[in-house]
Amino acid sequence: MGASGKEATVIVFDCGSSTAMKCGEETFFDISKTCLKKILQRKIFAKPDDQVGLIFMGTNESSNDLNAANPAKYKNIIKAMNLTQTSWEMLELLENHLKICQADADWTEALEVALDFLEKETRGKKLSNFQIVLITTFCTLQPLRGKVDDLAEAVRRSGADLSVITHNLQCISEEEVMFSQKEGKSASQQAHEEAIEKLIDDVDGIFCTFSNALPQLTYFQQKKTRAMPWNCDLTIGSRLKIQISAFLYTKKATYLKPWKTVSEYTEEQARTNYQHFKGGEQFEPQAEELIKAYMYGSTVVPYDTDLDVSFKTSGKCLMCIGFTAEKYVRQKLFSGTGSNVILPRKASPVDAQLFTSLVKAMKSLGVVMIARRVYNVRSNPKMMVLIPSEQKGVDFLSMIELPFGDGVVDVHFSSFCDKKTEPSAEQLDAVDKLIDAMDLMEATEDGQEAFSQRNTLNLPAQFQYRLLTARALNPSQPLPSLSEDLKEHLTVPQKIRSAAQEAAEGVKSVFELTPKQQTKKDLWLKKLFKPVVNPDEAPAAENADEDPARVLSVVESSIVEVGTVTPAEDFAFLMHRGEKFSSLCAQIQAVISSLVFSATVLQREKVVKAMVALREGSKVMHATYNYNDWITEFKNRLVERKKGDFWTDVIVQENLGLVSAAEHSDSTITEEEAKVFYEIDTEAATATASGTGAGGNVDDLFDDM
């Protein structure tokens, strides 16, 4: 039977009367129940394909196959759950129904039941590993019925690994663990402890206490597996081929697999729903209108998938294109989701010699190899760099993906330093001291590296696991916040904080911060966020000391374009952020047209604020011609659409017409021309009941929208 990588685990859990004993502030039962739930949660997240079975010992009833065959033995042991994949329903049952019972059972008989259970439940299943976990106190008054030698032989014959979790243990050495209680033990307890110690030694099992098991079970992490080799020929030129094997060394973590069904108890397919928003309002775009894009800061960078080229390949290959100096392949060019280690193929001494000579020659010349890699016949080719490396006397090549030429975009930023902001020698020295004080290489109290990549957990993944657990087990309760044990992994070591405090004060003293003077643009932006006042009322006094940054903080920083919900605020925020003014004008003009011509109900205040923002912004940016051209075209559209009432009630009343030279020096419109602009034939430009009014033709109403 071929191995599948799946594991079968049988957990023997003691819920007898002896588990009511105190272990610190909690009982043994409460701690062991927490441990059991952690094991099952770990299976759900880390190894969801593994199968788990439960056997309870110390129960008031007896229900197992060995007891059915011999009622005088194997009492107070029940087969609680058949071997199956772990589920949240299993955890809910344990949480709600698992209680302390009034009986006790012999753990040796419970292990015999577990072995029989494991043998019967795994028949016909493709499983590669078998494990038995025993959680008990060993303080029962039940006599020891089983023979340890026979039990050890049965465990070895089954091929299962035995793990025992209990409470009162102490470490004698790295390989030896023994019970810590020396006095006050009953003869029965002494016999049980000696028996389990002998069994652990005989089967080379694992002995651990709750203080060791719980921290390991608290964090969920995928089980590491041995990488399978990717065998291929490294082709150099037209005649040289070296048989190699590539092993995956690092890979981007994917800690949660997508769900295919809603749950394992239903065949309903899991679906993903997408909602599209524009300017804060939900809308339904057409499929042909959607395109893939990336966010570069606040800038949307569209990407057309039609640009992807589909290559036809003849199969997997690793072909050398050429060699180049290592200095020309900079780390910023490394791409892909991981790296590989290339070694010569096993059982090929000739290829091993050729490979070793190649690596040594590349290392001595200081060059790297650029190669073309095709994983299989269905894959597109990729550009790779092969870097000569050596570790523990073994020569190998590190393979990392490189981008193609059209995939590299150089982004150039203006320098922070100019004649006014050039740092002094004192300032540079202060920053150097801060960097040295925050060095993490010897940051811990014992001089070790802090937050090392090898020892640091993926905290977002751990937190997400816990949120999913909380939601699955308590769907109506609020989600928990970040727990203290996860916060500890993010806490800066005290050694670093103490050293960096003084250095930070030094930086603060040499870099003097002065408030930025408010410009005319900032003062105008402040006014946009104030409500539109009644023209008949006197405007409130302006507070010149009000900070525009605080006013702008009410706007979401994720705004990328002018929307229909708060167009004036969006326009002001994006303008303050430095977006291209011509683009913003086009956006807000389109929004105003939509609110006036397409909306079923006119939102007067929103339209007025948007037009005020556009008009005042054009004056601030010295682009009055832009507004004058647009308002002239807008007037013509209003007349054509019979919107004369809007012209009178909004444009004329709020003085939103042409910007005259009296208002702004850049304008070429005289004051007389600006006054004449407000005059229109109101009767001809206003819809009537017989025309496009409420009683008109439905098709005409749609034409007006």
XYZ file of C-alpha atoms in Angstrom:
705
model
C 0.000 0.000 0.000
C 1.493 3.322 -1.065
C 2.032 6.055 1.498
C -0.172 9.124 1.207
C 1.353 11.429 3.807
C -1.828 11.303 5.890
C -1.623 10.455 9.578
C -4.001 8.499 11.814
C -4.066 9.651 15.435
C -5.926 7.937 18.260
C -6.269 10.046 21.433
C -6.881 8.220 24.704
C -8.377 10.799 27.063
C -8.871 10.237 30.790
C -12.085 11.773 32.172
C -12.264 9.639 35.315
C -12.642 10.752 38.923
C -8.862 11.060 39.418
C -8.768 13.954 36.911
C -10.563 16.201 39.432
C -7.212 16.683 41.212
C -5.824 20.209 41.373
C -2.885 21.193 39.142
C -2.161 24.732 40.240
C -5.241 26.927 39.882
C -7.073 24.510 37.555
C -7.983 20.847 37.694
C -6.192 18.213 35.664
C -9.402 17.676 33.671
C -9.701 21.336 32.636
C -6.069 21.537 31.522
C -6.200 18.223 29.679
C -9.461 19.241 27.970
C -7.792 22.435 26.768
C -4.873 20.352 25.530
C -7.239 18.010 23.674
C -8.990 20.931 21.944
C -5.630 22.414 20.942
C -4.602 19.115 19.358
C -7.802 18.996 17.317
C -7.521 22.658 16.288
C -3.956 22.047 15.179
C -5.151 19.172 13.026
C -7.839 21.340 11.400
C -5.389 24.061 10.389
C -2.046 22.327 9.946
C -3.055 18.832 8.727
C -6.727 18.900 7.685
C -6.444 15.582 5.813
C -5.275 13.666 8.895
C -7.767 11.400 10.639
C -8.412 11.396 14.389
C -10.223 8.942 16.661
C -11.181 9.416 20.336
C -11.241 6.914 23.170
C -12.400 7.978 26.642
C -11.279 6.129 29.739
C -12.801 6.494 33.211
C -16.354 6.745 31.867
C -19.383 5.382 33.677
C -20.188 3.103 30.731
C -18.158 0.559 28.776
C -18.384 0.442 24.980
C -15.506 -1.063 23.017
C -14.912 -4.190 20.953
C -12.555 -5.864 23.458
C -15.069 -5.424 26.301
C -17.824 -6.840 24.107
C -15.687 -9.950 23.588
C -14.619 -10.186 27.268
C -17.039 -8.313 29.592
C -14.845 -8.953 32.645
C -12.078 -6.721 31.254
C -11.669 -3.334 29.535
C -14.357 -1.694 31.664
C -15.121 2.020 31.833
C -13.608 2.596 28.379
C -15.672 3.805 25.426
C -14.955 4.329 21.752
C -16.153 7.937 21.556
C -15.490 8.740 17.894
C -14.455 6.728 14.870
C -11.377 7.600 12.856
C -12.338 10.615 10.748
C -11.169 14.067 9.707
C -11.298 16.668 12.460
C -14.161 19.165 12.318
C -15.547 22.085 14.296
C -18.580 19.971 15.155
C -16.236 17.569 16.945
C -14.848 20.436 19.012
C -18.344 21.696 19.845
C -19.368 18.247 21.097
C -16.302 18.056 23.326
C -16.902 21.551 24.683
C -20.551 20.931 25.523
C -20.695 17.272 26.549
C -17.293 16.166 27.880
C -17.528 16.079 31.715
C -15.740 14.425 34.629
C -17.113 10.953 35.364
C -17.178 9.066 38.664
C -15.291 5.938 37.575
C -11.650 5.122 36.806
C -9.988 2.849 34.265
C -6.614 1.189 33.741
C -4.521 3.022 31.140
C -2.854 -0.215 29.977
C -6.249 -1.627 29.006
C -7.117 1.697 27.353
C -3.961 1.443 25.224
C -4.911 -2.119 24.223
C -8.330 -0.837 23.166
C -6.603 1.982 21.203
C -4.338 -0.485 19.390
C -7.298 -2.691 18.478
C -9.247 0.387 17.405
C -6.331 1.639 15.269
C -5.864 -1.711 13.567
C -9.541 -2.053 12.635
C -10.188 1.579 11.667
C -7.177 1.861 9.333
C -7.935 -1.212 7.238
C -8.174 -0.294 3.581
C -7.141 3.325 4.179
C -4.033 4.843 2.639
C -2.267 6.224 5.693
C 1.470 6.595 6.203
C 1.856 7.467 9.899
C 0.161 6.220 13.042
C 0.163 7.867 16.448
C -1.379 7.197 19.864
C -1.665 10.055 22.383
C -2.377 9.164 26.008
C -3.532 11.896 28.421
C -3.971 10.673 32.023
C -2.884 11.334 35.650
C -1.454 7.871 36.534
C -2.969 8.503 39.993
C -5.843 6.020 39.667
C -6.512 3.443 42.383
C -7.203 0.825 39.738
C -4.660 -2.023 39.815
C -2.271 -2.416 36.898
C -3.782 -5.245 34.835
C -1.774 -5.185 31.606
C 1.741 -6.524 31.099
C 4.132 -3.800 29.999
C 6.332 -6.107 27.899
C 3.362 -7.452 25.934
C 1.989 -3.925 25.507
C 5.359 -2.633 24.255
C 5.545 -5.459 21.728
C 2.019 -4.651 20.498
C 2.912 -0.952 20.076
C 6.059 -1.794 18.109
C 4.150 -4.252 15.940
C 1.507 -1.629 15.101
C 4.161 0.842 13.940
C 2.492 3.631 15.935
C 4.345 6.404 17.781
C 3.341 6.748 21.430
C 3.078 10.170 23.106
C 2.126 10.576 26.778
C 0.989 13.881 28.290
C 0.611 14.253 32.062
C 1.296 16.828 34.801
C 4.041 16.068 37.374
C 7.178 15.549 35.291
C 10.682 16.963 35.460
C 13.598 16.869 33.022
C 16.719 15.091 34.189
C 18.529 15.598 30.888
C 17.703 16.282 27.252
C 16.746 12.634 26.782
C 15.494 11.615 30.243
C 12.233 12.671 31.927
C 10.846 11.353 35.211
C 8.026 12.040 37.664
C 8.706 14.918 40.035
C 6.620 13.722 43.004
C 8.861 11.831 45.433
C 6.748 11.414 48.556
C 3.127 10.730 49.437
C 2.517 8.368 46.546
C 0.278 5.316 46.913
C 1.479 1.872 45.928
C -0.884 1.929 42.938
C 0.447 5.286 41.733
C 4.017 4.092 42.134
C 3.277 0.985 40.047
C 1.570 2.968 37.273
C 4.415 5.483 37.063
C 7.092 2.803 36.908
C 5.121 0.952 34.220
C 4.686 3.978 31.953
C 8.357 4.935 32.316
C 9.356 1.433 31.249
C 6.900 1.473 28.330
C 8.203 4.832 27.087
C 11.773 3.527 27.177
C 10.870 0.292 25.394
C 8.981 1.893 22.485
C 11.107 5.077 22.321
C 8.035 7.214 22.965
C 7.584 10.850 23.963
C 6.934 11.946 27.557
C 5.881 15.549 28.186
C 4.033 17.689 30.713
C 1.320 20.269 30.066
C 3.812 23.113 30.489
C 5.711 21.722 27.471
C 2.767 20.572 25.360
C 0.465 23.603 25.544
C 2.948 26.199 24.209
C 3.714 23.906 21.268
C 0.021 23.304 20.570
C -0.951 26.976 20.910
C 0.673 27.939 17.605
C -0.513 26.352 14.380
C 2.097 25.692 11.743
C 2.180 23.487 8.694
C 4.161 20.315 9.194
C 7.442 20.444 7.316
C 7.810 17.795 4.664
C 10.787 16.607 2.718
C 11.079 18.297 -0.669
C 10.760 16.086 -3.727
C 13.513 16.524 -6.333
C 12.892 18.079 -9.726
C 15.172 16.056 -12.002
C 16.424 17.559 -15.228
C 19.522 18.018 -17.377
C 21.489 21.253 -17.015
C 22.394 22.025 -20.640
C 25.434 24.206 -21.339
C 26.092 24.797 -24.991
C 25.311 22.116 -27.559
C 27.307 19.235 -26.101
C 27.537 19.474 -22.298
C 24.693 18.067 -20.185
C 24.809 17.519 -16.420
C 22.127 15.514 -14.649
C 20.901 17.581 -11.698
C 18.176 17.537 -9.027
C 16.545 20.769 -7.832
C 15.077 20.873 -4.327
C 12.695 23.536 -3.045
C 14.512 25.509 -0.330
C 12.204 28.409 0.491
C 8.616 29.125 -0.560
C 6.050 31.780 0.186
C 3.830 30.510 2.981
C 0.237 29.571 2.135
C -1.233 28.796 5.519
C -4.956 28.583 4.695
C -6.405 26.454 1.934
C -9.581 27.631 0.150
C -12.829 25.918 1.058
C -14.508 23.944 -1.728
C -17.762 23.328 0.152
C -19.604 25.199 2.882
C -18.922 22.352 5.340
C -18.080 18.682 5.241
C -21.714 17.816 5.990
C -23.132 19.436 2.890
C -22.418 19.316 -0.817
C -23.219 22.995 -1.308
C -20.377 24.633 -3.182
C -18.591 27.540 -1.505
C -18.985 30.753 -3.485
C -17.148 34.051 -3.404
C -19.183 37.228 -3.811
C -17.638 40.437 -5.094
C -19.029 43.935 -4.606
C -17.849 46.939 -6.604
C -17.824 50.481 -5.268
C -17.148 53.769 -6.970
C -16.985 56.940 -4.950
C -18.419 55.076 -1.964
C -21.507 53.874 -3.858
C -22.072 50.298 -4.940
C -22.553 49.597 -8.643
C -22.557 46.618 -11.011
C -19.968 46.904 -13.795
C -20.034 44.946 -17.012
C -17.593 42.054 -17.272
C -15.860 43.633 -20.248
C -15.261 46.793 -18.209
C -13.129 45.034 -15.585
C -9.367 44.768 -15.804
C -6.741 43.512 -13.389
C -4.788 46.215 -11.592
C -2.294 46.738 -8.779
C -2.025 49.495 -6.199
C 1.213 51.473 -6.060
C 0.572 53.614 -3.017
C -2.616 55.486 -3.911
C -2.096 55.051 -7.656
C -4.019 52.374 -9.549
C -1.774 50.601 -12.074
C -3.907 48.632 -14.568
C -2.566 45.439 -16.066
C -3.920 43.963 -19.263
C -3.766 40.155 -19.188
C -3.869 40.159 -22.997
C -0.226 41.240 -22.853
C 0.744 37.853 -21.419
C 2.499 35.766 -24.030
C 1.806 32.043 -24.227
C 4.948 30.131 -25.157
C 5.057 26.673 -26.662
C 7.739 24.502 -25.112
C 9.050 21.034 -25.845
C 9.083 19.963 -22.190
C 11.031 20.582 -19.014
C 14.520 21.935 -19.357
C 17.212 23.997 -17.609
C 19.328 25.564 -20.320
C 22.270 27.906 -19.775
C 21.906 31.186 -21.669
C 25.190 32.684 -20.507
C 27.340 33.865 -17.620
C 27.663 37.319 -16.102
C 29.474 38.919 -13.198
C 27.671 38.440 -9.901
C 27.654 42.203 -9.240
C 25.319 42.759 -12.189
C 22.552 40.592 -10.706
C 21.327 42.755 -7.848
C 18.998 41.508 -5.148
C 16.242 43.896 -6.228
C 15.864 41.773 -9.382
C 15.095 38.583 -7.450
C 11.460 37.595 -7.994
C 9.221 34.550 -7.788
C 7.781 32.886 -4.693
C 10.812 30.942 -3.481
C 14.264 29.542 -4.165
C 15.748 26.173 -5.058
C 18.960 24.311 -4.322
C 20.535 22.429 -7.232
C 22.680 19.355 -6.597
C 24.072 16.671 -8.907
C 21.799 13.686 -9.467
C 22.394 10.760 -7.113
C 24.102 7.598 -8.406
C 25.899 9.578 -11.091
C 29.567 10.107 -10.066
C 30.558 11.532 -13.459
C 27.863 14.211 -13.263
C 28.877 14.946 -9.672
C 32.458 15.677 -10.762
C 31.305 17.873 -13.641
C 28.879 19.732 -11.371
C 31.467 20.338 -8.643
C 33.999 21.601 -11.195
C 31.387 23.953 -12.647
C 30.498 25.426 -9.239
C 34.147 25.899 -8.255
C 34.963 27.539 -11.601
C 32.007 29.940 -11.306
C 32.998 30.795 -7.743
C 36.631 31.468 -8.646
C 35.636 33.688 -11.590
C 32.936 35.506 -9.597
C 30.200 34.823 -12.129
C 26.616 33.545 -12.039
C 24.691 31.635 -14.667
C 21.581 32.954 -16.390
C 19.393 30.023 -17.407
C 16.045 29.281 -19.025
C 13.840 26.973 -16.973
C 10.683 25.151 -18.036
C 9.066 23.153 -15.231
C 6.991 20.887 -17.482
C 5.375 20.836 -20.907
C 2.401 22.919 -19.687
C 4.556 25.654 -18.105
C 5.819 28.917 -19.534
C 9.590 29.418 -19.495
C 11.147 31.461 -16.710
C 14.432 33.278 -16.440
C 16.576 32.024 -13.555
C 19.888 32.944 -11.979
C 22.124 30.153 -10.658
C 24.473 31.366 -7.925
C 27.472 29.212 -6.850
C 27.306 28.451 -3.125
C 28.955 26.240 -0.537
C 27.793 25.057 2.878
C 29.358 22.493 5.198
C 31.769 21.466 2.463
C 29.015 20.807 -0.104
C 29.040 22.752 -3.387
C 25.654 23.610 -4.862
C 23.840 26.185 -6.985
C 21.122 28.453 -5.588
C 18.398 29.039 -8.184
C 16.218 32.175 -7.993
C 13.762 33.536 -10.553
C 14.512 36.749 -12.455
C 12.042 39.029 -14.249
C 12.010 39.497 -18.007
C 12.927 42.899 -19.403
C 9.353 44.127 -19.812
C 8.637 43.152 -16.202
C 11.168 45.596 -14.744
C 10.026 49.140 -14.047
C 12.500 51.596 -12.551
C 10.789 54.109 -10.296
C 12.841 57.216 -9.645
C 12.149 59.406 -6.644
C 13.391 62.884 -6.043
C 16.122 63.216 -3.443
C 15.213 64.165 0.115
C 18.314 66.322 0.318
C 18.789 69.695 -1.273
C 20.691 72.819 -0.286
C 18.107 73.661 2.355
C 17.779 70.159 3.834
C 21.352 68.856 3.544
C 22.040 67.129 6.904
C 24.959 68.272 8.981
C 27.724 66.024 10.280
C 26.144 66.174 13.736
C 22.779 65.029 12.358
C 24.329 62.168 10.398
C 26.217 61.050 13.487
C 23.004 61.089 15.570
C 21.224 58.862 13.039
C 24.208 56.489 12.915
C 24.034 56.100 16.698
C 20.304 55.362 16.519
C 20.877 52.671 13.883
C 23.637 51.070 15.958
C 21.469 51.176 19.097
C 18.634 49.367 17.287
C 20.802 46.547 15.923
C 18.869 43.277 16.444
C 21.782 40.872 15.949
C 22.614 40.773 19.686
C 19.415 42.251 21.074
C 18.349 39.579 23.573
C 19.662 39.391 27.114
C 21.755 36.317 26.242
C 23.255 38.057 23.202
C 21.189 36.267 20.534
C 19.463 37.720 17.473
C 15.970 39.083 18.107
C 13.125 38.331 15.678
C 15.259 35.881 13.719
C 13.544 34.543 10.634
C 14.005 30.932 11.693
C 12.400 31.359 15.132
C 9.734 34.000 14.482
C 6.194 32.803 13.855
C 3.906 34.069 11.117
C 1.844 36.174 13.525
C -0.875 37.259 11.045
C -1.468 33.578 10.283
C -1.605 32.654 13.989
C -4.052 35.464 14.709
C -6.232 34.486 11.768
C -6.314 30.879 12.986
C -7.536 32.047 16.387
C -10.195 34.292 14.877
C -11.507 31.405 12.784
C -11.561 29.159 15.852
C -13.452 31.743 17.897
C -15.983 32.315 15.116
C -16.507 28.588 14.533
C -17.024 27.749 18.215
C -18.781 30.963 19.288
C -20.522 32.424 16.217
C -22.536 34.972 18.199
C -19.682 36.301 20.336
C -17.389 39.237 19.428
C -14.055 38.291 17.917
C -11.122 38.313 20.347
C -8.397 40.927 20.223
C -4.693 40.208 19.866
C -3.681 38.061 22.840
C -0.772 38.799 25.124
C 1.300 35.802 24.030
C 1.222 37.040 20.409
C 2.026 40.591 21.523
C 5.133 39.251 23.256
C 6.476 38.130 19.880
C 6.204 41.744 18.688
C 7.639 43.369 21.810
C 10.957 45.126 21.342
C 13.565 43.638 23.712
C 14.298 45.739 26.788
C 17.966 45.881 25.849
C 17.081 47.579 22.548
C 14.567 49.963 24.121
C 17.036 51.145 26.725
C 19.824 51.682 24.197
C 17.589 53.329 21.605
C 15.924 55.769 24.022
C 19.034 57.870 24.502
C 19.889 57.729 20.779
C 16.338 58.810 19.855
C 16.592 61.806 22.176
C 19.826 62.741 20.428
C 18.117 62.632 17.022
C 15.249 64.707 18.357
C 17.591 67.375 19.669
C 19.525 67.873 16.412
C 16.512 67.793 14.070
C 14.401 70.823 14.838
C 10.833 70.656 13.558
C 9.111 73.893 12.561
C 5.405 74.248 11.691
C 4.634 74.583 7.996
C 3.103 77.904 7.034
C -0.439 77.667 5.691
C -0.705 78.447 2.014
C -3.654 79.944 0.192
C -4.422 76.457 -1.063
C -4.570 75.032 2.499
C -6.866 77.827 3.692
C -9.216 77.222 0.763
C -9.313 73.488 1.438
C -10.437 74.167 5.014
C -13.482 76.031 3.786
C -14.634 73.179 1.572
C -15.391 70.996 4.566
C -17.715 73.541 6.136
C -21.447 73.167 5.347
C -22.959 75.441 2.707
C -24.599 78.320 4.563
C -27.784 80.117 3.629
C -26.913 83.174 1.514
C -29.218 85.251 3.693
C -27.280 84.331 6.852
C -24.018 85.914 7.851
C -21.071 83.498 7.551
C -19.406 82.335 10.743
C -16.044 83.783 11.647
C -13.105 81.843 10.262
C -10.618 80.308 12.652
C -7.298 81.049 11.020
C -5.427 78.757 13.381
C -7.391 75.646 12.425
C -5.053 72.917 11.176
C -5.974 71.773 7.642
C -4.341 68.371 8.214
C -6.765 67.727 11.077
C -9.717 68.768 8.890
C -8.545 66.500 6.061
C -8.190 63.573 8.446
C -11.957 62.995 8.282
C -11.545 61.829 4.697
C -10.542 58.232 4.034
C -6.956 58.020 2.843
C -7.967 55.187 0.500
C -9.768 57.605 -1.862
C -8.420 57.178 -5.389
C -10.946 59.226 -7.409
C -13.803 61.682 -7.034
C -16.994 59.827 -6.148
C -20.684 60.688 -6.056
C -21.072 60.402 -2.268
C -18.789 63.262 -1.193
C -17.472 64.750 -4.437
C -16.334 68.090 -2.970
C -14.421 66.418 -0.139
C -12.883 63.843 -2.489
C -11.801 66.576 -4.896
C -10.257 68.635 -2.079
C -8.475 65.675 -0.532
C -7.002 64.431 -3.816
C -5.974 67.955 -4.760
C -4.264 68.424 -1.402
C -2.475 65.102 -1.938
C -1.026 66.430 -5.191
C -2.969 64.460 -7.805
C -3.031 65.824 -11.375
C -5.452 68.753 -11.423
C -6.702 68.251 -14.988
C -7.657 64.660 -14.155
C -9.488 65.757 -11.000
C -11.406 68.394 -12.969
C -12.586 65.784 -15.464
C -13.680 63.483 -12.630
C -15.686 66.062 -10.669
C -17.248 67.451 -13.842
C -18.467 63.947 -14.715
C -19.855 63.530 -11.191
C -21.709 66.863 -11.342
C -23.253 65.913 -14.687
C -24.331 62.551 -13.258
C -25.927 64.164 -10.191
C -27.777 66.737 -12.293
C -28.870 64.731 -15.350
C -29.076 61.100 -14.150
C -30.199 61.242 -10.509
C -33.922 60.787 -9.831
C -33.778 63.270 -6.932
C -31.592 66.362 -7.114
C -29.213 66.635 -4.153
C -28.856 70.393 -4.217
C -26.361 70.840 -1.393
C -24.019 68.171 -2.749
C -24.072 69.670 -6.253
C -23.475 73.199 -4.937
C -20.510 72.074 -2.838
C -19.031 70.205 -5.805
C -19.381 73.204 -8.124
C -17.943 75.550 -5.487
C -14.988 73.179 -5.076
C -14.375 73.085 -8.826
C -14.760 76.862 -9.225
C -12.544 77.801 -6.292
C -10.009 75.130 -7.168
C -9.688 76.514 -10.678
C -8.898 79.924 -9.227
C -6.323 78.529 -6.774
C -4.603 76.541 -9.521
C -4.749 79.476 -11.994
C -6.952 77.473 -14.354
C -10.018 79.694 -14.595
C -10.220 79.022 -18.332
C -10.917 75.383 -17.490
C -13.952 76.244 -15.385
C -15.235 78.906 -17.801
C -15.123 76.499 -20.753
C -16.894 73.810 -18.754
C -19.644 76.023 -17.303
C -20.386 77.359 -20.790
C -20.846 73.829 -22.132
C -22.771 72.879 -18.990
C -25.183 75.795 -19.576
C -25.901 74.592 -23.113
C -26.673 71.084 -21.853
C -29.020 72.462 -19.195
C -30.933 74.421 -21.836
C -31.140 71.394 -24.130
C -32.384 69.160 -21.296
C -34.990 71.720 -20.160
C -33.219 72.304 -16.810
C -33.935 76.043 -16.621
C -35.180 75.726 -13.047
C -31.823 74.279 -11.988
C -30.030 77.152 -13.707
C -32.099 79.732 -11.836
C -32.180 78.025 -8.412
C -28.545 76.916 -8.308
C -26.229 78.576 -10.816
C -27.707 82.065 -10.629
C -28.589 82.035 -6.935
C -25.185 80.711 -5.843
C -23.206 82.843 -8.340
C -21.538 79.843 -9.968
C -21.247 81.360 -13.445
C -18.159 82.516 -15.304
C -15.080 83.593 -13.343
C -14.524 87.237 -14.313
C -11.291 89.210 -14.355
C -12.560 91.063 -11.270
C -12.462 87.771 -9.345
C -9.171 86.428 -10.713
C -6.463 88.156 -12.703
C -5.951 85.159 -15.022
C -9.497 85.387 -16.381
C -10.236 87.131 -19.712
C -13.958 87.475 -18.991
C -15.123 91.000 -18.266
C -17.555 91.713 -15.445
C -20.255 92.676 -17.963
C -19.836 89.384 -19.844
C -20.148 87.491 -16.587
C -23.471 89.214 -15.814
C -24.884 88.580 -19.293
C -23.929 84.908 -18.966
C -26.635 84.377 -16.292
C -29.411 85.403 -18.714
C -31.368 82.625 -20.490
C -34.872 82.156 -21.897
C -36.339 80.554 -18.768
C -39.646 79.518 -20.360
C -37.963 77.806 -23.301
C -35.434 76.099 -21.018
C -37.965 74.777 -18.484
C -39.783 71.453 -18.913
C -43.598 71.639 -19.049
C -46.276 69.099 -18.267
C -46.946 68.570 -21.963
C -43.257 68.231 -22.753
C -40.903 66.257 -20.573
C -42.722 66.697 -17.285
C -44.020 64.007 -14.975
C -46.928 63.226 -17.259
C -44.831 62.859 -20.416
C -43.890 59.795 -22.377
C -41.795 57.198 -20.526
C -39.276 57.079 -23.379
C -38.837 60.854 -23.119
C -38.117 60.492 -19.408
C -35.327 58.015 -20.155
C -33.957 60.395 -22.794
C -33.649 63.100 -20.153
C -31.646 60.853 -17.834
